[in-house]
Amino acid sequence: MSFTQIPGDTGSSPAATPFPKVTMPALAEMKRQGKPISALTAYDYATARLVDEAGIDLVLVGDSLAMVVLGHDNTLAVTVDEMLHHTRAVRRAVRRALVVADMPFGSYHGTAAEGVANAVRFLKEAGAEAVKIEGPRVDLVRALTEAEIPVVGHLGLTPQSVHRMGGYRVQARTADTVQQLKADALAIAGAGAGAIVLEGVPREAAAAITAELAIPTIGIGAGPDCDGQILVFHDLVNLTFAPPAKFVRRYGDAGALIRSAVEHYREDVEHRVFPSDEESYHLSAPVRQALDAKPDAVPGVRVLRKA
Ligand code: KIV
């Protein structure tokens, strides 16, 4: 247990936030009002709590956790059970933002019934308020919507298609593929999706699709004309151990901060500078006096005295 986490402490509790809860309909209302939607990924209690308390509107438990948290080369390996585990941690932290869980590769690629059954687990067992699925899976979006499961679509560069795409490449670069992307976006919006992530597409394509849709687009590597923006938390704060993609802006250097803190701690331990006397617990004066007066009162117990 961390002694800095005091049970019942609501000092900076997100419950005290003055903001109203973000819901899927609230995102559509933000689009209507021209209010940009801020979104970030989070995968654990501490970062999700910071993200939520910073006023981010949508927290995505992204399958990018396969790479940035679990160290895999791509997003394909992460399982439903692993995604549920992280979604639960995020759920415990978030009070205001909409919590969206990514459906991992393989969990919605069979029948619609299987996809719905897996999606139900994210709402029922982990407290997600919506699921995100990649690709123009119109029938599945409809089935999820009919099952009362809010859906966020994900089009353009869909990382779960890395092998089909032959790598992570910007999509919709030709007139035909822009038209196809627009048709796909309209189709999944028509099937009930509440928002669509547009990833790795030219700004012009994202702008045209955003203008056509009644539901919000949330861009990542899709330019500034989307209704909202999302980034991977670890990219934002430099915890990725790799040069950032063109669309990433680093707002902080947690990598440097953590490295320096850990190195200082190790040095202090090695030089016996940590912990100090002030960071130690002490016996009360009467107990110390009693022990000093009768050092051998308890057989077999040796009392160490300060020199
Ligand atoms: O998994 C993820 O982090 C995502 C975002 C990049 C949109 O899908």
Tab-separated table of N, CA and C in Angstrom, residues 143-293:
chain	number	residue	atom	x	y	z
A	143	ALA	N	-25.669	-3.992	-34.932
A	143	ALA	CA	-26.003	-4.990	-33.896
A	143	ALA	C	-25.653	-4.464	-32.499
A	144	LEU	N	-24.522	-3.802	-32.373
A	144	LEU	CA	-24.129	-3.245	-31.071
A	144	LEU	C	-25.118	-2.173	-30.638
A	145	THR	N	-25.487	-1.318	-31.594
A	145	THR	CA	-26.421	-0.236	-31.289
A	145	THR	C	-27.765	-0.803	-30.835
A	146	GLU	N	-28.204	-1.865	-31.529
A	146	GLU	CA	-29.482	-2.497	-31.146
A	146	GLU	C	-29.379	-3.133	-29.760
A	147	ALA	N	-28.141	-3.507	-29.381
A	147	ALA	CA	-27.934	-4.106	-28.052
A	147	ALA	C	-27.658	-3.031	-26.991
A	148	GLU	N	-27.911	-1.750	-27.339
A	148	GLU	CA	-27.732	-0.629	-26.384
A	148	GLU	C	-26.283	-0.401	-26.012
A	149	ILE	N	-25.376	-0.748	-26.923
A	149	ILE	CA	-23.951	-0.539	-26.653
A	149	ILE	C	-23.462	0.604	-27.547
A	150	PRO	N	-23.162	1.757	-26.954
A	150	PRO	CA	-22.668	2.870	-27.773
A	150	PRO	C	-21.341	2.490	-28.448
A	151	VAL	N	-21.204	2.921	-29.707
A	151	VAL	CA	-20.055	2.519	-30.514
A	151	VAL	C	-19.298	3.748	-31.009
A	152	VAL	N	-17.970	3.683	-30.895
A	152	VAL	CA	-17.089	4.641	-31.572
A	152	VAL	C	-16.428	3.870	-32.714
A	153	GLY	N	-16.581	4.374	-33.941
A	153	GLY	CA	-15.922	3.745	-35.089
A	153	GLY	C	-14.474	4.208	-35.178
A	154	HIS	N	-13.705	3.544	-36.029
A	154	HIS	CA	-12.285	3.904	-36.195
A	154	HIS	C	-11.931	3.576	-37.641
A	155	LEU	N	-11.674	4.617	-38.436
A	155	LEU	CA	-11.415	4.444	-39.869
A	155	LEU	C	-10.096	5.105	-40.255
A	156	GLY	N	-9.638	4.775	-41.479
A	156	GLY	CA	-8.358	5.314	-41.969
A	156	GLY	C	-7.261	4.322	-41.657
A	157	LEU	N	-6.210	4.788	-40.983
A	157	LEU	CA	-5.145	3.883	-40.554
A	157	LEU	C	-5.651	3.118	-39.328
A	158	THR	N	-5.980	1.859	-39.533
A	158	THR	CA	-6.497	1.037	-38.435
A	158	THR	C	-5.380	0.062	-38.037
A	159	PRO	N	-4.756	0.282	-36.875
A	159	PRO	CA	-3.549	-0.479	-36.518
A	159	PRO	C	-3.741	-1.995	-36.469
A	160	GLN	N	-4.982	-2.448	-36.220
A	160	GLN	CA	-5.184	-3.903	-36.210
A	160	GLN	C	-5.070	-4.502	-37.615
A	161	SER	N	-5.063	-3.642	-38.665
A	161	SER	CA	-4.917	-4.126	-40.049
A	161	SER	C	-3.475	-3.997	-40.516
A	162	VAL	N	-2.528	-3.934	-39.570
A	162	VAL	CA	-1.133	-3.636	-39.933
A	162	VAL	C	-0.601	-4.593	-40.994
A	163	HIS	N	-0.940	-5.865	-40.905
A	163	HIS	CA	-0.399	-6.823	-41.867
A	163	HIS	C	-1.066	-6.647	-43.238
A	164	ARG	N	-2.371	-6.389	-43.273
A	164	ARG	CA	-3.037	-6.150	-44.562
A	164	ARG	C	-2.508	-4.865	-45.201
A	165	MET	N	-2.280	-3.833	-44.379
A	165	MET	CA	-1.822	-2.540	-44.934
A	165	MET	C	-0.337	-2.592	-45.298
A	166	GLY	N	0.391	-3.587	-44.778
A	166	GLY	CA	1.840	-3.662	-45.035
A	166	GLY	C	2.627	-2.629	-44.249
A	167	GLY	N	2.127	-2.291	-43.063
A	167	GLY	CA	2.814	-1.301	-42.207
A	167	GLY	C	1.837	-0.201	-41.842
A	168	TYR	N	2.329	0.746	-41.061
A	168	TYR	CA	1.477	1.863	-40.634
A	168	TYR	C	1.620	2.986	-41.656
A	169	ARG	N	0.661	3.074	-42.577
A	169	ARG	CA	0.751	4.036	-43.669
A	169	ARG	C	-0.452	4.976	-43.658
A	170	VAL	N	-0.204	6.224	-44.037
A	170	VAL	CA	-1.312	7.177	-44.197
A	170	VAL	C	-2.255	6.619	-45.263
A	171	GLN	N	-3.563	6.659	-44.964
A	171	GLN	CA	-4.587	6.100	-45.858
A	171	GLN	C	-5.309	7.230	-46.603
A	172	ALA	N	-6.135	6.845	-47.570
A	172	ALA	CA	-7.004	7.781	-48.322
A	172	ALA	C	-6.205	8.920	-48.943
A	173	ARG	N	-5.257	8.551	-49.772
A	173	ARG	CA	-4.432	9.573	-50.446
A	173	ARG	C	-4.913	9.858	-51.867
A	174	THR	N	-5.848	9.050	-52.397
A	174	THR	CA	-6.337	9.268	-53.759
A	174	THR	C	-7.810	9.673	-53.692
A	175	ALA	N	-8.307	10.236	-54.823
A	175	ALA	CA	-9.714	10.673	-54.848
A	175	ALA	C	-10.637	9.490	-54.570
A	176	ASP	N	-10.325	8.334	-55.165
A	176	ASP	CA	-11.192	7.161	-54.977
A	176	ASP	C	-11.215	6.708	-53.523
A	177	THR	N	-10.028	6.669	-52.910
A	177	THR	CA	-9.991	6.156	-51.526
A	177	THR	C	-10.582	7.174	-50.538
A	178	VAL	N	-10.510	8.455	-50.886
A	178	VAL	CA	-11.193	9.451	-50.036
A	178	VAL	C	-12.704	9.233	-50.126
A	179	GLN	N	-13.200	8.994	-51.351
A	179	GLN	CA	-14.648	8.749	-51.515
A	179	GLN	C	-15.078	7.513	-50.748
A	180	GLN	N	-14.228	6.467	-50.804
A	180	GLN	CA	-14.554	5.219	-50.091
A	180	GLN	C	-14.593	5.462	-48.584
A	181	LEU	N	-13.593	6.222	-48.094
A	181	LEU	CA	-13.543	6.510	-46.654
A	181	LEU	C	-14.790	7.281	-46.224
A	182	LYS	N	-15.185	8.250	-47.056
A	182	LYS	CA	-16.380	9.044	-46.732
A	182	LYS	C	-17.623	8.142	-46.707
A	183	ALA	N	-17.715	7.246	-47.704
A	183	ALA	CA	-18.875	6.336	-47.753
A	183	ALA	C	-18.882	5.436	-46.517
A	184	ASP	N	-17.704	4.946	-46.118
A	184	ASP	CA	-17.625	4.081	-44.926
A	184	ASP	C	-18.061	4.849	-43.670
A	185	ALA	N	-17.594	6.093	-43.568
A	185	ALA	CA	-17.934	6.904	-42.392
A	185	ALA	C	-19.443	7.141	-42.334
A	186	LEU	N	-20.038	7.476	-43.472
A	186	LEU	CA	-21.486	7.706	-43.497
A	186	LEU	C	-22.238	6.428	-43.159
A	187	ALA	N	-21.718	5.296	-43.637
A	187	ALA	CA	-22.406	4.013	-43.399
A	187	ALA	C	-22.378	3.651	-41.915
A	188	ILE	N	-21.236	3.812	-41.259
A	188	ILE	CA	-21.233	3.399	-39.840
A	188	ILE	C	-21.970	4.441	-38.976
A	189	ALA	N	-21.952	5.703	-39.433
A	189	ALA	CA	-22.774	6.701	-38.720
A	189	ALA	C	-24.247	6.338	-38.870
A	190	GLY	N	-24.639	5.944	-40.081
A	190	GLY	CA	-26.037	5.555	-40.336
A	190	GLY	C	-26.432	4.327	-39.533
A	191	ALA	N	-25.465	3.455	-39.244
A	191	ALA	CA	-25.756	2.225	-38.484
A	191	ALA	C	-25.804	2.491	-36.988
A	192	GLY	N	-25.448	3.709	-36.561
A	192	GLY	CA	-25.631	4.048	-35.151
A	192	GLY	C	-24.387	4.461	-34.399
A	193	ALA	N	-23.204	4.492	-35.052
A	193	ALA	CA	-21.994	4.911	-34.323
A	193	ALA	C	-22.207	6.316	-33.752
A	194	GLY	N	-21.664	6.549	-32.563
A	194	GLY	CA	-21.840	7.852	-31.912
A	194	GLY	C	-20.712	8.820	-32.198
A	195	ALA	N	-19.585	8.296	-32.659
A	195	ALA	CA	-18.420	9.125	-33.010
A	195	ALA	C	-17.498	8.246	-33.849
A	196	ILE	N	-16.589	8.891	-34.578
A	196	ILE	CA	-15.645	8.118	-35.401
A	196	ILE	C	-14.244	8.682	-35.204
A	197	VAL	N	-13.315	7.789	-34.852
A	197	VAL	CA	-11.898	8.167	-34.845
A	197	VAL	C	-11.388	8.077	-36.282
A	198	LEU	N	-10.763	9.149	-36.751
A	198	LEU	CA	-10.114	9.149	-38.069
A	198	LEU	C	-8.621	9.189	-37.818
A	199	GLU	N	-7.923	8.134	-38.217
A	199	GLU	CA	-6.487	8.060	-37.936
A	199	GLU	C	-5.685	8.023	-39.236
A	200	GLY	N	-4.613	8.805	-39.264
A	200	GLY	CA	-3.649	8.725	-40.360
A	200	GLY	C	-4.261	8.961	-41.728
A	201	VAL	N	-4.989	10.065	-41.855
A	201	VAL	CA	-5.559	10.419	-43.165
A	201	VAL	C	-5.229	11.886	-43.453
A	202	PRO	N	-5.157	12.268	-44.740
A	202	PRO	CA	-4.845	13.662	-45.063
A	202	PRO	C	-5.876	14.626	-44.450
A	203	ARG	N	-5.389	15.776	-44.080
A	203	ARG	CA	-6.242	16.803	-43.461
A	203	ARG	C	-7.489	17.071	-44.296
A	204	GLU	N	-7.313	17.162	-45.616
A	204	GLU	CA	-8.428	17.525	-46.495
A	204	GLU	C	-9.525	16.459	-46.461
A	205	ALA	N	-9.093	15.193	-46.421
A	205	ALA	CA	-10.070	14.092	-46.373
A	205	ALA	C	-10.845	14.150	-45.057
A	206	ALA	N	-10.112	14.333	-43.951
A	206	ALA	CA	-10.760	14.385	-42.630
A	206	ALA	C	-11.728	15.570	-42.556
A	207	ALA	N	-11.330	16.698	-43.131
A	207	ALA	CA	-12.187	17.894	-43.090
A	207	ALA	C	-13.481	17.650	-43.859
A	208	ALA	N	-13.356	17.024	-45.040
A	208	ALA	CA	-14.550	16.783	-45.859
A	208	ALA	C	-15.500	15.832	-45.143
A	209	ILE	N	-14.958	14.781	-44.513
A	209	ILE	CA	-15.806	13.803	-43.814
A	209	ILE	C	-16.444	14.453	-42.588
A	210	THR	N	-15.670	15.228	-41.882
A	210	THR	CA	-16.194	15.914	-40.685
A	210	THR	C	-17.374	16.819	-41.055
A	211	ALA	N	-17.254	17.489	-42.203
A	211	ALA	CA	-18.321	18.406	-42.626
A	211	ALA	C	-19.591	17.647	-43.008
A	212	GLU	N	-19.445	16.417	-43.471
A	212	GLU	CA	-20.628	15.645	-43.925
A	212	GLU	C	-21.360	14.939	-42.802
A	213	LEU	N	-20.627	14.631	-41.714
A	213	LEU	CA	-21.211	13.792	-40.660
A	213	LEU	C	-21.939	14.624	-39.604
A	214	ALA	N	-23.039	14.064	-39.079
A	214	ALA	CA	-23.711	14.709	-37.938
A	214	ALA	C	-23.025	14.315	-36.630
A	215	ILE	N	-22.357	13.154	-36.629
A	215	ILE	CA	-21.661	12.717	-35.407
A	215	ILE	C	-20.215	13.245	-35.435
A	216	PRO	N	-19.599	13.380	-34.253
A	216	PRO	CA	-18.244	13.950	-34.213
A	216	PRO	C	-17.172	13.021	-34.774
A	217	THR	N	-16.176	13.630	-35.409
A	217	THR	CA	-14.956	12.917	-35.762
A	217	THR	C	-13.893	13.304	-34.730
A	218	ILE	N	-13.072	12.328	-34.391
A	218	ILE	CA	-11.976	12.571	-33.441
A	218	ILE	C	-10.703	12.148	-34.154
A	219	GLY	N	-9.838	13.098	-34.406
A	219	GLY	CA	-8.685	12.842	-35.272
A	219	GLY	C	-7.428	12.474	-34.508
A	220	ILE	N	-6.608	11.639	-35.162
A	220	ILE	CA	-5.240	11.395	-34.690
A	220	ILE	C	-4.421	11.274	-35.973
A	221	GLY	N	-3.568	12.253	-36.207
A	221	GLY	CA	-2.872	12.300	-37.484
A	221	GLY	C	-3.837	12.569	-38.619
A	222	ALA	N	-4.856	13.381	-38.361
A	222	ALA	CA	-5.874	13.660	-39.366
A	222	ALA	C	-6.118	15.170	-39.495
A	223	GLY	N	-5.208	15.966	-38.961
A	223	GLY	CA	-5.323	17.420	-39.115
A	223	GLY	C	-6.261	18.066	-38.118
A	224	PRO	N	-6.301	19.412	-38.171
A	224	PRO	CA	-7.010	20.172	-37.127
A	224	PRO	C	-8.514	20.385	-37.367
A	225	ASP	N	-9.048	19.851	-38.486
A	225	ASP	CA	-10.445	20.173	-38.796
A	225	ASP	C	-11.443	19.160	-38.259
A	226	CYS	N	-10.949	18.124	-37.591
A	226	CYS	CA	-11.861	17.157	-36.957
A	226	CYS	C	-12.570	17.847	-35.793
A	227	ASP	N	-13.652	17.212	-35.317
A	227	ASP	CA	-14.391	17.802	-34.193
A	227	ASP	C	-13.639	17.666	-32.883
A	228	GLY	N	-12.718	16.718	-32.826
A	228	GLY	CA	-11.906	16.541	-31.622
A	228	GLY	C	-10.570	15.944	-31.982
A	229	GLN	N	-9.724	15.813	-30.975
A	229	GLN	CA	-8.387	15.229	-31.183
A	229	GLN	C	-8.140	14.195	-30.100
A	230	ILE	N	-7.417	13.143	-30.492
A	230	ILE	CA	-6.979	12.151	-29.513
A	230	ILE	C	-5.501	11.863	-29.727
A	231	LEU	N	-4.783	11.628	-28.629
A	231	LEU	CA	-3.390	11.166	-28.703
A	231	LEU	C	-3.222	10.013	-27.714
A	232	VAL	N	-2.170	9.252	-27.934
A	232	VAL	CA	-1.779	8.213	-26.978
A	232	VAL	C	-1.054	8.915	-25.825
A	233	PHE	N	-1.488	8.645	-24.599
A	233	PHE	CA	-0.937	9.323	-23.425
A	233	PHE	C	0.588	9.246	-23.396
A	234	HIS	N	1.131	8.071	-23.676
A	234	HIS	CA	2.583	7.887	-23.588
A	234	HIS	C	3.325	8.723	-24.624
A	235	ASP	N	2.698	8.994	-25.772
A	235	ASP	CA	3.304	9.884	-26.781
A	235	ASP	C	3.346	11.323	-26.245
A	236	LEU	N	2.250	11.728	-25.614
A	236	LEU	CA	2.102	13.105	-25.126
A	236	LEU	C	3.190	13.469	-24.125
A	237	VAL	N	3.596	12.474	-23.306
A	237	VAL	CA	4.516	12.773	-22.201
A	237	VAL	C	5.866	12.062	-22.352
A	238	ASN	N	6.163	11.583	-23.572
A	238	ASN	CA	7.470	10.963	-23.865
A	238	ASN	C	7.790	9.767	-22.973
A	239	LEU	N	6.934	8.774	-23.090
A	239	LEU	CA	7.207	7.501	-22.401
A	239	LEU	C	7.264	6.362	-23.419
A	240	THR	N	7.680	6.674	-24.632
A	240	THR	CA	7.580	5.667	-25.701
A	240	THR	C	8.926	5.138	-26.200
A	241	PHE	N	10.038	5.714	-25.800
A	241	PHE	CA	11.367	5.204	-26.174
A	241	PHE	C	11.588	5.151	-27.680
A	242	ALA	N	10.934	6.018	-28.430
A	242	ALA	CA	11.096	6.039	-29.892
A	242	ALA	C	10.813	7.450	-30.374
A	243	PRO	N	11.362	7.825	-31.529
A	243	PRO	CA	11.054	9.165	-32.045
A	243	PRO	C	9.556	9.276	-32.317
A	244	PRO	N	8.961	10.431	-32.015
A	244	PRO	CA	7.510	10.561	-32.194
A	244	PRO	C	7.114	10.625	-33.667
A	245	ALA	N	5.884	10.198	-33.960
A	245	ALA	CA	5.328	10.351	-35.310
A	245	ALA	C	5.112	11.845	-35.581
A	246	LYS	N	4.948	12.182	-36.863
A	246	LYS	CA	4.778	13.586	-37.280
A	246	LYS	C	3.624	14.282	-36.556
A	247	PHE	N	2.556	13.524	-36.275
A	247	PHE	CA	1.357	14.163	-35.720
A	247	PHE	C	1.404	14.321	-34.199
A	248	VAL	N	2.456	13.797	-33.564
A	248	VAL	CA	2.529	13.857	-32.098
A	248	VAL	C	3.150	15.171	-31.651
A	249	ARG	N	2.530	15.811	-30.686
A	249	ARG	CA	3.190	16.946	-30.019
A	249	ARG	C	3.438	16.532	-28.576
A	250	ARG	N	4.703	16.661	-28.155
A	250	ARG	CA	5.033	16.277	-26.782
A	250	ARG	C	4.824	17.466	-25.859
A	251	TYR	N	3.959	17.259	-24.876
A	251	TYR	CA	3.636	18.354	-23.953
A	251	TYR	C	4.403	18.261	-22.642
A	252	GLY	N	5.181	17.211	-22.496
A	252	GLY	CA	5.946	17.044	-21.270
A	252	GLY	C	6.935	15.922	-21.461
A	253	ASP	N	7.896	15.821	-20.521
A	253	ASP	CA	8.914	14.786	-20.644
A	253	ASP	C	8.934	13.943	-19.368
A	254	ALA	N	7.912	13.112	-19.244
A	254	ALA	CA	7.837	12.242	-18.062
A	254	ALA	C	8.985	11.245	-18.071
A	255	GLY	N	9.462	10.880	-19.266
A	255	GLY	CA	10.594	9.950	-19.347
A	255	GLY	C	11.790	10.520	-18.613
A	256	ALA	N	12.135	11.782	-18.905
A	256	ALA	CA	13.287	12.426	-18.264
A	256	ALA	C	13.029	12.600	-16.767
A	257	LEU	N	11.816	13.004	-16.425
A	257	LEU	CA	11.477	13.225	-15.012
A	257	LEU	C	11.624	11.934	-14.197
A	258	ILE	N	11.080	10.837	-14.726
A	258	ILE	CA	11.112	9.565	-13.988
A	258	ILE	C	12.542	9.032	-13.924
A	259	ARG	N	13.273	9.137	-15.055
A	259	ARG	CA	14.661	8.646	-15.084
A	259	ARG	C	15.496	9.372	-14.024
A	260	SER	N	15.346	10.701	-13.980
A	260	SER	CA	16.133	11.492	-13.037
A	260	SER	C	15.732	11.166	-11.587
A	261	ALA	N	14.432	11.033	-11.337
A	261	ALA	CA	13.978	10.717	-9.973
A	261	ALA	C	14.528	9.361	-9.528
A	262	VAL	N	14.466	8.379	-10.406
A	262	VAL	CA	14.914	7.031	-10.040
A	262	VAL	C	16.426	7.009	-9.831
A	263	GLU	N	17.170	7.730	-10.687
A	263	GLU	CA	18.632	7.767	-10.530
A	263	GLU	C	19.024	8.435	-9.213
A	264	HIS	N	18.322	9.529	-8.862
A	264	HIS	CA	18.617	10.209	-7.593
A	264	HIS	C	18.318	9.317	-6.401
A	265	TYR	N	17.212	8.600	-6.475
A	265	TYR	CA	16.857	7.669	-5.394
A	265	TYR	C	17.947	6.611	-5.237
A	266	ARG	N	18.367	6.010	-6.353
A	266	ARG	CA	19.410	4.969	-6.275
A	266	ARG	C	20.688	5.527	-5.654
A	267	GLU	N	21.089	6.753	-6.097
A	267	GLU	CA	22.304	7.362	-5.540
A	267	GLU	C	22.159	7.599	-4.041
A	268	ASP	N	20.988	8.084	-3.626
A	268	ASP	CA	20.780	8.377	-2.204
A	268	ASP	C	20.833	7.092	-1.374
A	269	VAL	N	20.269	6.001	-1.905
A	269	VAL	CA	20.351	4.719	-1.189
A	269	VAL	C	21.805	4.281	-1.107
A	270	GLU	N	22.519	4.382	-2.238
A	270	GLU	CA	23.910	3.912	-2.262
A	270	GLU	C	24.804	4.737	-1.321
A	271	HIS	N	24.481	6.038	-1.149
A	271	HIS	CA	25.273	6.902	-0.269
A	271	HIS	C	24.679	6.995	1.132
A	272	ARG	N	23.706	6.175	1.428
A	272	ARG	CA	23.026	6.165	2.737
A	272	ARG	C	22.468	7.541	3.115
A	273	VAL	N	22.005	8.277	2.119
A	273	VAL	CA	21.390	9.587	2.363
A	273	VAL	C	19.873	9.438	2.483
A	274	PHE	N	19.380	8.341	2.026
A	274	PHE	CA	17.957	8.045	2.147
A	274	PHE	C	17.799	6.712	2.861
A	275	PRO	N	16.907	6.593	3.849
A	275	PRO	CA	16.071	7.655	4.416
A	275	PRO	C	16.837	8.439	5.472
A	276	SER	N	16.391	9.678	5.725
A	276	SER	CA	16.995	10.503	6.766
A	276	SER	C	16.351	10.166	8.118
A	277	ASP	N	16.858	10.780	9.181
A	277	ASP	CA	16.250	10.576	10.497
A	277	ASP	C	14.794	11.054	10.494
A	278	GLU	N	14.542	12.184	9.792
A	278	GLU	CA	13.172	12.729	9.749
A	278	GLU	C	12.229	11.778	9.009
A	279	GLU	N	12.768	10.969	8.142
A	279	GLU	CA	11.922	10.030	7.386
A	279	GLU	C	11.819	8.672	8.098
A	280	SER	N	12.270	8.627	9.358
A	280	SER	CA	12.227	7.377	10.121
A	280	SER	C	11.184	7.481	11.230
A	281	TYR	N	10.640	6.347	11.652
A	281	TYR	CA	9.760	6.302	12.821
A	281	TYR	C	10.628	6.198	14.069
A	282	HIS	N	10.141	6.748	15.198
A	282	HIS	CA	10.933	6.751	16.436
A	282	HIS	C	10.131	6.213	17.607
A	283	LEU	N	10.835	5.599	18.517
A	283	LEU	CA	10.208	5.232	19.788
A	283	LEU	C	9.946	6.504	20.588
A	284	SER	N	8.933	6.464	21.464
A	284	SER	CA	8.692	7.623	22.341
A	284	SER	C	9.823	7.706	23.373
A	285	ALA	N	10.008	8.908	23.963
A	285	ALA	CA	11.073	9.105	24.959
A	285	ALA	C	10.954	8.117	26.123
A	286	PRO	N	9.731	7.916	26.734
A	286	PRO	CA	9.652	6.962	27.854
A	286	PRO	C	10.076	5.553	27.456
A	287	VAL	N	9.679	5.116	26.270
A	287	VAL	CA	10.058	3.758	25.843
A	287	VAL	C	11.562	3.682	25.641
A	288	ARG	N	12.131	4.751	25.076
A	288	ARG	CA	13.596	4.748	24.879
A	288	ARG	C	14.301	4.670	26.234
A	289	GLN	N	13.778	5.501	27.202
A	289	GLN	CA	14.405	5.509	28.543
A	289	GLN	C	14.299	4.144	29.196
A	290	ALA	N	13.121	3.517	29.062
A	290	ALA	CA	12.925	2.196	29.665
A	290	ALA	C	13.908	1.197	29.070
A	291	LEU	N	14.080	1.253	27.767
A	291	LEU	CA	15.006	0.321	27.119
A	291	LEU	C	16.441	0.613	27.529
A	292	ASP	N	16.765	1.930	27.671
A	292	ASP	CA	18.130	2.292	28.069
A	292	ASP	C	18.413	1.817	29.501
A	293	ALA	N	17.356	1.938	30.371
A	293	ALA	CA	17.538	1.556	31.774
A	293	ALA	C	17.683	0.046	31.919
